[in-house]
DNA sequence: CATGATGACGTCATTCCC
DNA sequence: GGGAATGACGTCATCATG
């Protein structure tokens, strides 16, 4: 009773031959042969035997099948029939073949997708880590200055509080002084001194060009903004400069003394508008202005109609002038650019066509944290 | 000349029957049988028929196979032989079964993994987006206040410039007023009004506890700082409060009027020191103070010797008092905590052991951007 | 180095189920 | 008819051996 006993023929496989294969390559094994088999008794055991011979489709057959499969994984009856005729294959075989091919395709697609997913997953994972790392790290976004998050907010706190205090104090002193002098002493509007109401940030707007002070001689004010286009994700330094007017002589001193507030106000506004303008694109800038074919210059009408400047508090008789030139500024040089702008002697070199001589009237602010960020100069050009 | 020609016998198959299947269910179909047929000739066409009967292993057989597979997907010869004997299956069949089972296992594992990867991928992707969004969005790091990154720096610019302007203006007015009045009008030192020199940030220090104003009645000033320890990487809100003194009656008005600057000054300093102290650890805080065994309280000697407070401008007769308690504050509640501190009625609930009644004397600042960040209250306790 | 055993893979073929 | 599950081989690459 062992199983196969009898049948000794188990392995059979038989024959093979026939098929249409012309082929050749694979061997078709022939071996065994035989026949049949075995036993029938239930008890018997070996069930095996009958095999149909193995049969491999001929390479040519496969090629054609494959070809059709490529165009149409789901051939209809006709196509299959035709193919079966051409390849001397049973219709069933063709059918099976396509079926098997499809499932194979499927699993292999699955495998491929799996690989892709795996690597993308990896990528996302590390990216995620990187970002998280970046978030917790010092570097607070937009500004290149490495400022601890905590300190940034602290610094802002300080600024705000100090601001409030200053306004308060100023208000008090002004009130006091006004009482004694009988007239206002501050140039700042009371409204601006109201705590909580100052920041014009949300929609402040301004005039790029700022004029001189009413009453004083010939004014040729101009404001030049320069921006290095953002290169990569690196932080870009930014310098804002206001050249008030050709004010020389004795009037200068008092002017500086009295109107610094005005300049500061202008600086804030100009900065705002500068950024906005640099970010705008479409019709605001036109190319091919006479003399500078490749440069973009301000489309004045557009500028005037632009909704970006809403305050329009432009003193009479002032001229707005602006040009924009884009170009990659090597990162290493962005600092140099700023420094150049901070050096009065170099102004004439840089804007030789517009400015003959420049003089720093006063350093309103020299910047913070060792950088020039926030620096403000009062320059007479 | 065809190769096989001869063999017409291909299909053999024949018979079938036998298997040991006890089973039954499936039909074994025998179908074909018989004959053979077909042909091999190419021209011929139907090559079919030989089928071996279908054969499905019996459920019992499968169970056992499965059982063994579970323990050992790669049984060796002996195990297979034994199993084949027990199940009346051919050794080959067992071998095949295991082989097929493995590949099946594999693809099915692959499928599963695929699904997992897919959903994890989804998760990572959205998470990534969320984070990026969070980065570019308002939220600048540590503070909960919504401030655009770009605007943050802009805002800082504005703050700084406005600050400079205010100082300037104040200075001017003061000078002016002083001339007329013959004595200083501002409480702020001239030095502090010097641009570029204000920010005491780097190493400012302060007294945690702030006293009342010299001359006025009984003072019991105390400053209470509360910090929720950073939970996770989430931003934590922070509120700084100064409770100046029990000042009631008519003196109050003038006090508020005159000394708001002082309070502001104190607030800035207190904030600084609060943060520093909270970040310090070692000997500055001691546990097990009488009555509060589990809390940490200030080691006063250490505090005095600490290098962190260098200004020491502590008015005479004032008392410093502090305690630190750590605990996780549920994120959802950090906002609530701040709001609680902003509500005078809740002060007595919170610090019942120290404060009987609190009154908001004035909202110096109500915070910015809809949040309480930067808010400053003047509270009488 | 040739050889045999073995496992992973790919194919062909069936049957069942929808 | 199509797809899933399964049985049954054949082939290939690999590894330990004689």
PDB file of N, CA and C in Angstrom, chain B residues 209-246:
ATOM      1  N   UNK B 209       9.532  90.667  40.882  1.00  0.00           N
ATOM      2  CA  UNK B 209       8.501  91.339  41.635  1.00  0.00           C
ATOM      3  C   UNK B 209       8.713  92.838  41.549  1.00  0.00           C
ATOM      4  N   UNK B 210       7.624  93.511  41.387  1.00  0.00           N
ATOM      5  CA  UNK B 210       7.725  94.939  41.226  1.00  0.00           C
ATOM      6  C   UNK B 210       6.935  95.623  42.321  1.00  0.00           C
ATOM      7  N   UNK B 211       7.507  96.633  42.823  1.00  0.00           N
ATOM      8  CA  UNK B 211       6.825  97.278  43.952  1.00  0.00           C
ATOM      9  C   UNK B 211       5.935  98.415  43.537  1.00  0.00           C
ATOM     10  N   UNK B 212       5.376  99.016  44.482  1.00  0.00           N
ATOM     11  CA  UNK B 212       4.490 100.153  44.228  1.00  0.00           C
ATOM     12  C   UNK B 212       5.305 101.401  44.019  1.00  0.00           C
ATOM     13  N   UNK B 213       4.671 102.501  44.171  1.00  0.00           N
ATOM     14  CA  UNK B 213       5.355 103.741  43.918  1.00  0.00           C
ATOM     15  C   UNK B 213       5.745 104.374  45.246  1.00  0.00           C
ATOM     16  N   UNK B 214       6.961 104.789  45.307  1.00  0.00           N
ATOM     17  CA  UNK B 214       7.465 105.357  46.547  1.00  0.00           C
ATOM     18  C   UNK B 214       6.534 106.425  47.114  1.00  0.00           C
ATOM     19  N   UNK B 215       6.237 106.318  48.360  1.00  0.00           N
ATOM     20  CA  UNK B 215       5.417 107.357  48.971  1.00  0.00           C
ATOM     21  C   UNK B 215       3.981 106.916  49.216  1.00  0.00           C
ATOM     22  N   UNK B 216       3.506 106.123  48.353  1.00  0.00           N
ATOM     23  CA  UNK B 216       2.130 105.689  48.537  1.00  0.00           C
ATOM     24  C   UNK B 216       2.073 104.542  49.530  1.00  0.00           C
ATOM     25  N   UNK B 217       0.964 104.463  50.185  1.00  0.00           N
ATOM     26  CA  UNK B 217       0.734 103.523  51.278  1.00  0.00           C
ATOM     27  C   UNK B 217       1.346 102.132  51.223  1.00  0.00           C
ATOM     28  N   UNK B 218       0.669 101.203  51.804  1.00  0.00           N
ATOM     29  CA  UNK B 218       1.212  99.851  51.951  1.00  0.00           C
ATOM     30  C   UNK B 218       1.297  99.147  50.595  1.00  0.00           C
ATOM     31  N   UNK B 219       2.449  98.675  50.324  1.00  0.00           N
ATOM     32  CA  UNK B 219       2.664  98.026  49.031  1.00  0.00           C
ATOM     33  C   UNK B 219       2.815  96.526  49.201  1.00  0.00           C
ATOM     34  N   UNK B 220       2.183  95.819  48.408  1.00  0.00           N
ATOM     35  CA  UNK B 220       2.378  94.368  48.439  1.00  0.00           C
ATOM     36  C   UNK B 220       2.465  93.855  47.015  1.00  0.00           C
ATOM     37  N   UNK B 221       3.437  94.362  46.408  1.00  0.00           N
ATOM     38  CA  UNK B 221       3.537  94.038  44.992  1.00  0.00           C
ATOM     39  C   UNK B 221       3.997  92.605  44.787  1.00  0.00           C
ATOM     40  N   UNK B 222       3.565  92.039  43.760  1.00  0.00           N
ATOM     41  CA  UNK B 222       4.079  90.706  43.414  1.00  0.00           C
ATOM     42  C   UNK B 222       3.852  90.469  41.937  1.00  0.00           C
ATOM     43  N   UNK B 223       4.751  89.755  41.404  1.00  0.00           N
ATOM     44  CA  UNK B 223       4.617  89.479  39.980  1.00  0.00           C
ATOM     45  C   UNK B 223       4.508  87.983  39.804  1.00  0.00           C
ATOM     46  N   UNK B 224       3.555  87.582  39.142  1.00  0.00           N
ATOM     47  CA  UNK B 224       3.384  86.140  38.966  1.00  0.00           C
ATOM     48  C   UNK B 224       3.552  85.751  37.518  1.00  0.00           C
ATOM     49  N   UNK B 225       4.471  84.909  37.322  1.00  0.00           N
ATOM     50  CA  UNK B 225       4.667  84.477  35.934  1.00  0.00           C
ATOM     51  C   UNK B 225       4.201  83.046  35.787  1.00  0.00           C
ATOM     52  N   UNK B 226       3.542  82.809  34.748  1.00  0.00           N
ATOM     53  CA  UNK B 226       3.119  81.436  34.527  1.00  0.00           C
ATOM     54  C   UNK B 226       3.546  81.003  33.142  1.00  0.00           C
ATOM     55  N   UNK B 227       4.104  79.868  33.093  1.00  0.00           N
ATOM     56  CA  UNK B 227       4.465  79.370  31.779  1.00  0.00           C
ATOM     57  C   UNK B 227       3.988  77.961  31.621  1.00  0.00           C
ATOM     58  N   UNK B 228       3.385  77.696  30.540  1.00  0.00           N
ATOM     59  CA  UNK B 228       3.069  76.303  30.261  1.00  0.00           C
ATOM     60  C   UNK B 228       4.319  75.749  29.604  1.00  0.00           C
ATOM     61  N   UNK B 229       4.775  74.643  30.093  1.00  0.00           N
ATOM     62  CA  UNK B 229       5.971  74.093  29.475  1.00  0.00           C
ATOM     63  C   UNK B 229       5.640  73.744  28.033  1.00  0.00           C
ATOM     64  N   UNK B 230       6.615  73.879  27.231  1.00  0.00           N
ATOM     65  CA  UNK B 230       6.338  73.588  25.837  1.00  0.00           C
ATOM     66  C   UNK B 230       5.832  72.175  25.695  1.00  0.00           C
ATOM     67  N   UNK B 231       4.684  72.063  25.139  1.00  0.00           N
ATOM     68  CA  UNK B 231       4.137  70.723  24.914  1.00  0.00           C
ATOM     69  C   UNK B 231       4.279  70.425  23.438  1.00  0.00           C
ATOM     70  N   UNK B 232       4.997  69.397  23.148  1.00  0.00           N
ATOM     71  CA  UNK B 232       5.214  69.083  21.740  1.00  0.00           C
ATOM     72  C   UNK B 232       5.929  70.230  21.095  1.00  0.00           C
ATOM     73  N   UNK B 233       5.790  70.359  19.842  1.00  0.00           N
ATOM     74  CA  UNK B 233       6.469  71.452  19.162  1.00  0.00           C
ATOM     75  C   UNK B 233       5.501  72.598  18.966  1.00  0.00           C
ATOM     76  N   UNK B 234       4.329  72.436  19.475  1.00  0.00           N
ATOM     77  CA  UNK B 234       3.317  73.454  19.253  1.00  0.00           C
ATOM     78  C   UNK B 234       3.724  74.766  19.870  1.00  0.00           C
ATOM     79  N   UNK B 235       3.188  75.778  19.343  1.00  0.00           N
ATOM     80  CA  UNK B 235       3.514  77.082  19.870  1.00  0.00           C
ATOM     81  C   UNK B 235       2.793  77.257  21.193  1.00  0.00           C
ATOM     82  N   UNK B 236       3.434  77.909  22.071  1.00  0.00           N
ATOM     83  CA  UNK B 236       2.781  78.113  23.337  1.00  0.00           C
ATOM     84  C   UNK B 236       2.546  79.592  23.519  1.00  0.00           C
ATOM     85  N   UNK B 237       1.437  79.896  23.997  1.00  0.00           N
ATOM     86  CA  UNK B 237       1.135  81.296  24.207  1.00  0.00           C
ATOM     87  C   UNK B 237       1.780  81.710  25.521  1.00  0.00           C
ATOM     88  N   UNK B 238       1.973  82.949  25.641  1.00  0.00           N
ATOM     89  CA  UNK B 238       2.665  83.389  26.830  1.00  0.00           C
ATOM     90  C   UNK B 238       2.058  84.703  27.267  1.00  0.00           C
ATOM     91  N   UNK B 239       1.827  84.780  28.478  1.00  0.00           N
ATOM     92  CA  UNK B 239       1.245  86.029  28.956  1.00  0.00           C
ATOM     93  C   UNK B 239       2.095  86.590  30.084  1.00  0.00           C
ATOM     94  N   UNK B 240       2.352  87.831  30.037  1.00  0.00           N
ATOM     95  CA  UNK B 240       3.133  88.431  31.101  1.00  0.00           C
ATOM     96  C   UNK B 240       2.260  89.464  31.795  1.00  0.00           C
ATOM     97  N   UNK B 241       2.294  89.409  33.042  1.00  0.00           N
ATOM     98  CA  UNK B 241       1.406  90.291  33.781  1.00  0.00           C
ATOM     99  C   UNK B 241       2.158  90.978  34.898  1.00  0.00           C
ATOM    100  N   UNK B 242       1.853  92.167  35.072  1.00  0.00           N
ATOM    101  CA  UNK B 242       2.450  92.882  36.204  1.00  0.00           C
ATOM    102  C   UNK B 242       1.339  93.392  37.109  1.00  0.00           C
ATOM    103  N   UNK B 243       1.443  93.013  38.342  1.00  0.00           N
ATOM    104  CA  UNK B 243       0.456  93.526  39.272  1.00  0.00           C
ATOM    105  C   UNK B 243       1.161  94.537  40.143  1.00  0.00           C
ATOM    106  N   UNK B 244       0.957  95.725  39.881  1.00  0.00           N
ATOM    107  CA  UNK B 244       1.728  96.793  40.511  1.00  0.00           C
ATOM    108  C   UNK B 244       1.509  96.936  42.010  1.00  0.00           C
ATOM    109  N   UNK B 245       0.373  97.041  42.417  1.00  0.00           N
ATOM    110  CA  UNK B 245       0.202  97.304  43.842  1.00  0.00           C
ATOM    111  C   UNK B 245      -1.263  97.485  44.172  1.00  0.00           C
ATOM    112  N   UNK B 246      -1.508  97.406  45.416  1.00  0.00           N
ATOM    113  CA  UNK B 246      -2.874  97.677  45.833  1.00  0.00           C
ATOM    114  C   UNK B 246      -3.043  99.193  45.904  1.00  0.00           C
TER     115      UNK B 246
END
